[in-house]
PDB file of N, CA and C in Angstrom:
ATOM      1  N   MET A   1      90.605 112.133 112.504  1.00 93.00           N
ATOM      2  CA  MET A   1      91.176 111.260 111.509  1.00 93.00           C
ATOM      3  C   MET A   1      90.823 109.821 111.877  1.00 93.00           C
ATOM      4  N   ARG A   2      90.486 109.078 110.858  1.00 96.00           N
ATOM      5  CA  ARG A   2      90.325 107.638 111.031  1.00 96.00           C
ATOM      6  C   ARG A   2      91.229 106.958 110.013  1.00 96.00           C
ATOM      7  N   TYR A   3      91.537 105.693 110.239  1.00 96.00           N
ATOM      8  CA  TYR A   3      92.437 104.991 109.330  1.00 96.00           C
ATOM      9  C   TYR A   3      91.997 103.543 109.173  1.00 96.00           C
ATOM     10  N   GLU A   4      92.440 102.932 108.075  1.00 96.00           N
ATOM     11  CA  GLU A   4      92.207 101.516 107.818  1.00 96.00           C
ATOM     12  C   GLU A   4      93.526 100.899 107.359  1.00 96.00           C
ATOM     13  N   ILE A   5      93.885  99.770 107.955  1.00 95.00           N
ATOM     14  CA  ILE A   5      95.072  99.027 107.541  1.00 95.00           C
ATOM     15  C   ILE A   5      94.601  97.900 106.637  1.00 95.00           C
ATOM     16  N   LYS A   6      95.144  97.838 105.430  1.00 94.00           N
ATOM     17  CA  LYS A   6      94.720  96.848 104.445  1.00 94.00           C
ATOM     18  C   LYS A   6      95.929  96.072 103.941  1.00 94.00           C
ATOM     19  N   GLY A   7      95.672  94.867 103.429  1.00 89.00           N
ATOM     20  CA  GLY A   7      96.737  94.080 102.812  1.00 89.00           C
ATOM     21  C   GLY A   7      97.323  93.054 103.749  1.00 89.00           C
ATOM     22  N   GLY A   8      98.144  92.183 103.184  1.00 84.00           N
ATOM     23  CA  GLY A   8      98.787  91.118 103.947  1.00 84.00           C
ATOM     24  C   GLY A   8     100.256  91.396 104.151  1.00 84.00           C
ATOM     25  N   ASN A   9     101.095  90.803 103.293  1.00 88.00           N
ATOM     26  CA  ASN A   9     102.548  90.980 103.424  1.00 88.00           C
ATOM     27  C   ASN A   9     103.045  92.322 102.912  1.00 88.00           C
ATOM     28  N   LEU A  10     102.272  92.981 102.072  1.00 90.00           N
ATOM     29  CA  LEU A  10     102.610  94.322 101.571  1.00 90.00           C
ATOM     30  C   LEU A  10     101.462  95.265 101.939  1.00 90.00           C
ATOM     31  N   PRO A  11     101.352  95.638 103.216  1.00 92.00           N
ATOM     32  CA  PRO A  11     100.194  96.400 103.681  1.00 92.00           C
ATOM     33  C   PRO A  11     100.242  97.878 103.307  1.00 92.00           C
ATOM     34  N   VAL A  12      99.094  98.493 103.429  1.00 94.00           N
ATOM     35  CA  VAL A  12      98.938  99.929 103.213  1.00 94.00           C
ATOM     36  C   VAL A  12      98.019 100.456 104.315  1.00 94.00           C
ATOM     37  N   VAL A  13      98.252 101.680 104.741  1.00 95.00           N
ATOM     38  CA  VAL A  13      97.338 102.322 105.681  1.00 95.00           C
ATOM     39  C   VAL A  13      96.717 103.514 104.963  1.00 95.00           C
ATOM     40  N   GLU A  14      95.378 103.551 104.944  1.00 97.00           N
ATOM     41  CA  GLU A  14      94.639 104.658 104.345  1.00 97.00           C
ATOM     42  C   GLU A  14      94.132 105.544 105.472  1.00 97.00           C
ATOM     43  N   CYS A  15      94.476 106.826 105.431  1.00 98.00           N
ATOM     44  CA  CYS A  15      94.070 107.791 106.453  1.00 98.00           C
ATOM     45  C   CYS A  15      93.003 108.701 105.870  1.00 98.00           C
ATOM     46  N   TYR A  16      91.896 108.846 106.591  1.00 98.00           N
ATOM     47  CA  TYR A  16      90.779 109.678 106.154  1.00 98.00           C
ATOM     48  C   TYR A  16      90.726 110.914 107.040  1.00 98.00           C
ATOM     49  N   LEU A  17      90.875 112.095 106.427  1.00 98.00           N
ATOM     50  CA  LEU A  17      90.902 113.355 107.157  1.00 98.00           C
ATOM     51  C   LEU A  17      89.651 114.163 106.847  1.00 98.00           C
ATOM     52  N   GLN A  18      89.093 114.794 107.871  1.00 98.00           N
ATOM     53  CA  GLN A  18      87.954 115.687 107.686  1.00 98.00           C
ATOM     54  C   GLN A  18      88.437 116.997 107.078  1.00 98.00           C
ATOM     55  N   ALA A  19      87.521 117.766 106.494  1.00 97.00           N
ATOM     56  CA  ALA A  19      87.869 119.053 105.879  1.00 97.00           C
ATOM     57  C   ALA A  19      88.610 119.934 106.882  1.00 97.00           C
ATOM     58  N   GLY A  20      89.756 120.455 106.490  1.00 97.00           N
ATOM     59  CA  GLY A  20      90.564 121.317 107.346  1.00 97.00           C
ATOM     60  C   GLY A  20      91.549 120.571 108.226  1.00 97.00           C
ATOM     61  N   GLU A  21      91.389 119.273 108.362  1.00 97.00           N
ATOM     62  CA  GLU A  21      92.302 118.474 109.178  1.00 97.00           C
ATOM     63  C   GLU A  21      93.603 118.251 108.403  1.00 97.00           C
ATOM     64  N   ALA A  22      94.737 118.239 109.105  1.00 97.00           N
ATOM     65  CA  ALA A  22      96.042 118.121 108.446  1.00 97.00           C
ATOM     66  C   ALA A  22      96.918 117.111 109.168  1.00 97.00           C
ATOM     67  N   MET A  23      97.919 116.598 108.454  1.00 95.00           N
ATOM     68  CA  MET A  23      98.904 115.706 109.060  1.00 95.00           C
ATOM     69  C   MET A  23     100.268 115.958 108.438  1.00 95.00           C
ATOM     70  N   MET A  24     101.326 115.751 109.237  1.00 90.00           N
ATOM     71  CA  MET A  24     102.704 115.908 108.779  1.00 90.00           C
ATOM     72  C   MET A  24     103.293 114.520 108.570  1.00 90.00           C
ATOM     73  N   THR A  25     104.043 114.367 107.467  1.00 88.00           N
ATOM     74  CA  THR A  25     104.684 113.086 107.176  1.00 88.00           C
ATOM     75  C   THR A  25     106.102 113.324 106.672  1.00 88.00           C
ATOM     76  N   GLU A  26     106.877 112.264 106.671  1.00 81.00           N
ATOM     77  CA  GLU A  26     108.213 112.324 106.096  1.00 81.00           C
ATOM     78  C   GLU A  26     108.088 112.364 104.577  1.00 81.00           C
ATOM     79  N   SER A  27     108.939 113.108 103.938  1.00 75.00           N
ATOM     80  CA  SER A  27     108.924 113.214 102.484  1.00 75.00           C
ATOM     81  C   SER A  27     109.136 111.847 101.847  1.00 75.00           C
ATOM     82  N   GLY A  28     108.337 111.532 100.824  1.00 78.00           N
ATOM     83  CA  GLY A  28     108.485 110.282 100.092  1.00 78.00           C
ATOM     84  C   GLY A  28     107.698 109.115 100.643  1.00 78.00           C
ATOM     85  N   SER A  29     106.891 109.333 101.689  1.00 82.00           N
ATOM     86  CA  SER A  29     106.163 108.218 102.293  1.00 82.00           C
ATOM     87  C   SER A  29     104.763 108.015 101.721  1.00 82.00           C
ATOM     88  N   MET A  30     104.224 108.980 101.004  1.00 91.00           N
ATOM     89  CA  MET A  30     102.870 108.904 100.478  1.00 91.00           C
ATOM     90  C   MET A  30     102.815 108.024  99.234  1.00 91.00           C
ATOM     91  N   SER A  31     101.773 107.171  99.143  1.00 94.00           N
ATOM     92  CA  SER A  31     101.580 106.320  97.966  1.00 94.00           C
ATOM     93  C   SER A  31     100.553 106.909  97.011  1.00 94.00           C
ATOM     94  N   TRP A  32      99.385 107.293  97.531  1.00 96.00           N
ATOM     95  CA  TRP A  32      98.367 107.951  96.712  1.00 96.00           C
ATOM     96  C   TRP A  32      97.454 108.762  97.615  1.00 96.00           C
ATOM     97  N   MET A  33      96.696 109.677  96.994  1.00 97.00           N
ATOM     98  CA  MET A  33      95.773 110.516  97.757  1.00 97.00           C
ATOM     99  C   MET A  33      94.641 110.978  96.854  1.00 97.00           C
ATOM    100  N   THR A  34      93.553 111.447  97.471  1.00 98.00           N
ATOM    101  CA  THR A  34      92.435 111.981  96.707  1.00 98.00           C
ATOM    102  C   THR A  34      92.792 113.380  96.209  1.00 98.00           C
ATOM    103  N   PRO A  35      92.135 113.840  95.130  1.00 97.00           N
ATOM    104  CA  PRO A  35      92.485 115.143  94.539  1.00 97.00           C
ATOM    105  C   PRO A  35      92.277 116.345  95.463  1.00 97.00           C
ATOM    106  N   ASN A  36      91.430 116.215  96.487  1.00 98.00           N
ATOM    107  CA  ASN A  36      91.170 117.364  97.359  1.00 98.00           C
ATOM    108  C   ASN A  36      92.172 117.492  98.511  1.00 98.00           C
ATOM    109  N   MET A  37      93.241 116.705  98.489  1.00 98.00           N
ATOM    110  CA  MET A  37      94.289 116.835  99.499  1.00 98.00           C
ATOM    111  C   MET A  37      95.333 117.829  98.996  1.00 98.00           C
ATOM    112  N   LYS A  38      95.628 118.835  99.821  1.00 97.00           N
ATOM    113  CA  LYS A  38      96.638 119.843  99.480  1.00 97.00           C
ATOM    114  C   LYS A  38      97.956 119.431 100.133  1.00 97.00           C
ATOM    115  N   MET A  39      99.046 119.464  99.364  1.00 95.00           N
ATOM    116  CA  MET A  39     100.361 119.088  99.879  1.00 95.00           C
ATOM    117  C   MET A  39     101.276 120.305  99.916  1.00 95.00           C
ATOM    118  N   GLU A  40     101.946 120.508 101.048  1.00 93.00           N
ATOM    119  CA  GLU A  40     102.946 121.565 101.201  1.00 93.00           C
ATOM    120  C   GLU A  40     104.221 120.919 101.752  1.00 93.00           C
ATOM    121  N   THR A  41     105.366 121.272 101.181  1.00 87.00           N
ATOM    122  CA  THR A  41     106.648 120.739 101.645  1.00 87.00           C
ATOM    123  C   THR A  41     107.388 121.822 102.419  1.00 87.00           C
ATOM    124  N   THR A  42     107.949 121.445 103.567  1.00 79.00           N
ATOM    125  CA  THR A  42     108.637 122.398 104.427  1.00 79.00           C
ATOM    126  C   THR A  42     109.875 121.740 105.039  1.00 79.00           C
ATOM    127  N   SER A  43     110.773 122.570 105.549  1.00 73.00           N
ATOM    128  CA  SER A  43     111.927 122.029 106.273  1.00 73.00           C
ATOM    129  C   SER A  43     111.540 121.687 107.703  1.00 73.00           C
ATOM    130  N   GLY A  44     110.347 122.056 108.115  1.00 66.00           N
ATOM    131  CA  GLY A  44     109.789 121.616 109.389  1.00 66.00           C
ATOM    132  C   GLY A  44     110.466 122.113 110.643  1.00 66.00           C
ATOM    133  N   GLY A  45     110.647 123.410 110.804  1.00 68.00           N
ATOM    134  CA  GLY A  45     111.129 123.925 112.073  1.00 68.00           C
ATOM    135  C   GLY A  45     112.471 124.615 112.045  1.00 68.00           C
ATOM    136  N   GLY A  46     112.964 124.989 110.906  1.00 67.00           N
ATOM    137  CA  GLY A  46     114.200 125.738 110.838  1.00 67.00           C
ATOM    138  C   GLY A  46     115.435 124.874 110.658  1.00 67.00           C
ATOM    139  N   LEU A  47     116.580 125.549 110.579  1.00 70.00           N
ATOM    140  CA  LEU A  47     117.845 124.878 110.281  1.00 70.00           C
ATOM    141  C   LEU A  47     118.265 123.864 111.342  1.00 70.00           C
ATOM    142  N   LYS A  48     118.078 124.197 112.613  1.00 70.00           N
ATOM    143  CA  LYS A  48     118.510 123.302 113.684  1.00 70.00           C
ATOM    144  C   LYS A  48     117.787 121.959 113.591  1.00 70.00           C
ATOM    145  N   LYS A  49     116.471 121.989 113.442  1.00 68.00           N
ATOM    146  CA  LYS A  49     115.709 120.744 113.332  1.00 68.00           C
ATOM    147  C   LYS A  49     116.012 120.031 112.018  1.00 68.00           C
ATOM    148  N   MET A  50     116.210 120.802 110.945  1.00 65.00           N
ATOM    149  CA  MET A  50     116.508 120.210 109.647  1.00 65.00           C
ATOM    150  C   MET A  50     117.822 119.424 109.711  1.00 65.00           C
ATOM    151  N   PHE A  51     118.864 120.017 110.285  1.00 70.00           N
ATOM    152  CA  PHE A  51     120.148 119.326 110.395  1.00 70.00           C
ATOM    153  C   PHE A  51     120.060 118.144 111.358  1.00 70.00           C
ATOM    154  N   GLY A  52     119.259 118.270 112.400  1.00 67.00           N
ATOM    155  CA  GLY A  52     119.055 117.149 113.321  1.00 67.00           C
ATOM    156  C   GLY A  52     118.463 115.943 112.609  1.00 67.00           C
ATOM    157  N   ARG A  53     117.467 116.185 111.743  1.00 64.00           N
ATOM    158  CA  ARG A  53     116.874 115.090 110.971  1.00 64.00           C
ATOM    159  C   ARG A  53     117.877 114.523 109.975  1.00 64.00           C
ATOM    160  N   MET A  54     118.669 115.395 109.356  1.00 68.00           N
ATOM    161  CA  MET A  54     119.641 114.950 108.364  1.00 68.00           C
ATOM    162  C   MET A  54     120.676 114.013 109.001  1.00 68.00           C
ATOM    163  N   PHE A  55     121.203 114.395 110.165  1.00 71.00           N
ATOM    164  CA  PHE A  55     122.240 113.596 110.813  1.00 71.00           C
ATOM    165  C   PHE A  55     121.694 112.323 111.456  1.00 71.00           C
ATOM    166  N   SER A  56     120.386 112.263 111.679  1.00 70.00           N
ATOM    167  CA  SER A  56     119.796 111.035 112.235  1.00 70.00           C
ATOM    168  C   SER A  56     119.315 110.089 111.140  1.00 70.00           C
ATOM    169  N   GLY A  57     119.526 110.467 109.872  1.00 65.00           N
ATOM    170  CA  GLY A  57     119.162 109.594 108.764  1.00 65.00           C
ATOM    171  C   GLY A  57     117.754 109.789 108.244  1.00 65.00           C
ATOM    172  N   GLU A  58     117.030 110.757 108.783  1.00 68.00           N
ATOM    173  CA  GLU A  58     115.675 111.031 108.326  1.00 68.00           C
ATOM    174  C   GLU A  58     115.716 111.993 107.147  1.00 68.00           C
ATOM    175  N   SER A  59     114.586 112.151 106.493  1.00 68.00           N
ATOM    176  CA  SER A  59     114.470 113.098 105.396  1.00 68.00           C
ATOM    177  C   SER A  59     114.563 114.524 105.936  1.00 68.00           C
ATOM    178  N   ILE A  60     115.234 115.393 105.211  1.00 70.00           N
ATOM    179  CA  ILE A  60     115.367 116.792 105.622  1.00 70.00           C
ATOM    180  C   ILE A  60     114.017 117.497 105.551  1.00 70.00           C
ATOM    181  N   PHE A  61     113.218 117.146 104.555  1.00 78.00           N
ATOM    182  CA  PHE A  61     111.946 117.831 104.339  1.00 78.00           C
ATOM    183  C   PHE A  61     110.778 117.016 104.875  1.00 78.00           C
ATOM    184  N   GLN A  62     109.715 117.723 105.240  1.00 82.00           N
ATOM    185  CA  GLN A  62     108.477 117.104 105.694  1.00 82.00           C
ATOM    186  C   GLN A  62     107.337 117.633 104.844  1.00 82.00           C
ATOM    187  N   ASN A  63     106.321 116.799 104.655  1.00 90.00           N
ATOM    188  CA  ASN A  63     105.146 117.210 103.900  1.00 90.00           C
ATOM    189  C   ASN A  63     103.965 117.382 104.841  1.00 90.00           C
ATOM    190  N   ARG A  64     103.185 118.405 104.579  1.00 93.00           N
ATOM    191  CA  ARG A  64     101.951 118.649 105.323  1.00 93.00           C
ATOM    192  C   ARG A  64     100.807 118.454 104.346  1.00 93.00           C
ATOM    193  N   TYR A  65      99.900 117.542 104.671  1.00 96.00           N
ATOM    194  CA  TYR A  65      98.735 117.254 103.839  1.00 96.00           C
ATOM    195  C   TYR A  65      97.491 117.761 104.556  1.00 96.00           C
ATOM    196  N   THR A  66      96.659 118.535 103.843  1.00 98.00           N
ATOM    197  CA  THR A  66      95.445 119.100 104.408  1.00 98.00           C
ATOM    198  C   THR A  66      94.264 118.742 103.523  1.00 98.00           C
ATOM    199  N   ALA A  67      93.186 118.237 104.137  1.00 98.00           N
ATOM    200  CA  ALA A  67      91.961 117.918 103.397  1.00 98.00           C
ATOM    201  C   ALA A  67      91.191 119.209 103.150  1.00 98.00           C
ATOM    202  N   GLN A  68      90.772 119.411 101.913  1.00 97.00           N
ATOM    203  CA  GLN A  68      90.009 120.604 101.549  1.00 97.00           C
ATOM    204  C   GLN A  68      88.691 120.184 100.907  1.00 97.00           C
ATOM    205  N   ASN A  69      87.635 120.953 101.150  1.00 95.00           N
ATOM    206  CA  ASN A  69      86.329 120.715 100.521  1.00 95.00           C
ATOM    207  C   ASN A  69      85.809 119.306 100.780  1.00 95.00           C
ATOM    208  N   GLY A  70      85.731 118.910 102.013  1.00 96.00           N
ATOM    209  CA  GLY A  70      85.211 117.592 102.373  1.00 96.00           C
ATOM    210  C   GLY A  70      86.299 116.635 102.813  1.00 96.00           C
ATOM    211  N   GLU A  71      85.875 115.395 103.084  1.00 98.00           N
ATOM    212  CA  GLU A  71      86.812 114.377 103.553  1.00 98.00           C
ATOM    213  C   GLU A  71      87.834 114.035 102.473  1.00 98.00           C
ATOM    214  N   GLY A  72      89.081 113.881 102.877  1.00 98.00           N
ATOM    215  CA  GLY A  72      90.148 113.484 101.968  1.00 98.00           C
ATOM    216  C   GLY A  72      90.789 112.199 102.453  1.00 98.00           C
ATOM    217  N   MET A  73      91.465 111.509 101.553  1.00 98.00           N
ATOM    218  CA  MET A  73      92.131 110.256 101.899  1.00 98.00           C
ATOM    219  C   MET A  73      93.559 110.298 101.385  1.00 98.00           C
ATOM    220  N   ILE A  74      94.469 109.797 102.200  1.00 98.00           N
ATOM    221  CA  ILE A  74      95.868 109.680 101.812  1.00 98.00           C
ATOM    222  C   ILE A  74      96.350 108.303 102.265  1.00 98.00           C
ATOM    223  N   ALA A  75      97.124 107.637 101.412  1.00 97.00           N
ATOM    224  CA  ALA A  75      97.570 106.273 101.705  1.00 97.00           C
ATOM    225  C   ALA A  75      99.089 106.216 101.796  1.00 97.00           C
ATOM    226  N   PHE A  76      99.567 105.376 102.718  1.00 94.00           N
ATOM    227  CA  PHE A  76     100.994 105.172 102.930  1.00 94.00           C
ATOM    228  C   PHE A  76     101.291 103.678 102.885  1.00 94.00           C
ATOM    229  N   ALA A  77     102.370 103.311 102.217  1.00 90.00           N
ATOM    230  CA  ALA A  77     102.773 101.908 102.131  1.00 90.00           C
ATOM    231  C   ALA A  77     104.285 101.818 102.282  1.00 90.00           C
ATOM    232  N   SER A  78     104.742 100.692 102.784  1.00 84.00           N
ATOM    233  CA  SER A  78     106.175 100.450 102.918  1.00 84.00           C
ATOM    234  C   SER A  78     106.718  99.865 101.628  1.00 84.00           C
ATOM    235  N   SER A  79     107.976 100.077 101.367  1.00 82.00           N
ATOM    236  CA  SER A  79     108.613  99.466 100.203  1.00 82.00           C
ATOM    237  C   SER A  79     109.181  98.090 100.551  1.00 82.00           C
ATOM    238  N   PHE A  80     108.988  97.655 101.805  1.00 85.00           N
ATOM    239  CA  PHE A  80     109.467  96.355 102.267  1.00 85.00           C
ATOM    240  C   PHE A  80     108.288  95.503 102.726  1.00 85.00           C
ATOM    241  N   PRO A  81     108.351  94.185 102.548  1.00 88.00           N
ATOM    242  CA  PRO A  81     107.296  93.315 103.072  1.00 88.00           C
ATOM    243  C   PRO A  81     107.290  93.363 104.595  1.00 88.00           C
ATOM    244  N   GLY A  82     106.139  93.119 105.176  1.00 89.00           N
ATOM    245  CA  GLY A  82     106.023  93.132 106.627  1.00 89.00           C
ATOM    246  C   GLY A  82     104.594  93.367 107.035  1.00 89.00           C
ATOM    247  N   SER A  83     104.408  94.064 108.130  1.00 88.00           N
ATOM    248  CA  SER A  83     103.058  94.357 108.602  1.00 88.00           C
ATOM    249  C   SER A  83     103.021  95.758 109.189  1.00 88.00           C
ATOM    250  N   ILE A  84     101.817  96.307 109.239  1.00 88.00           N
ATOM    251  CA  ILE A  84     101.567  97.599 109.874  1.00 88.00           C
ATOM    252  C   ILE A  84     100.657  97.315 111.056  1.00 88.00           C
ATOM    253  N   ASN A  85     101.050  97.740 112.245  1.00 87.00           N
ATOM    254  CA  ASN A  85     100.267  97.508 113.452  1.00 87.00           C
ATOM    255  C   ASN A  85      99.869  98.827 114.080  1.00 87.00           C
ATOM    256  N   ALA A  86      98.630  98.901 114.532  1.00 88.00           N
ATOM    257  CA  ALA A  86      98.163 100.086 115.259  1.00 88.00           C
ATOM    258  C   ALA A  86      98.764 100.070 116.659  1.00 88.00           C
ATOM    259  N   ILE A  87      99.197 101.232 117.120  1.00 88.00           N
ATOM    260  CA  ILE A  87      99.788 101.322 118.461  1.00 88.00           C
ATOM    261  C   ILE A  87      98.833 102.061 119.368  1.00 88.00           C
TER     262      ILE A  87
END
């Protein structure tokens, strides 16, 4: 996977995945994606982990995005002004 951080005060990160490569994200975090990205929603590890996320304020569900038939792109943006920094 490679990524690009774009924008100023309202940034977006675009993630480029090779065919068959996948990533897990919190539900509701995706802004846009290419048509060849497959999305699956799951509770991500059973009831114990689901309730742990619920009580910590995180989303109960997680999304798994997989690139199919070539490179795919998925973008994530914050709903708040700020910056995105690579760690």
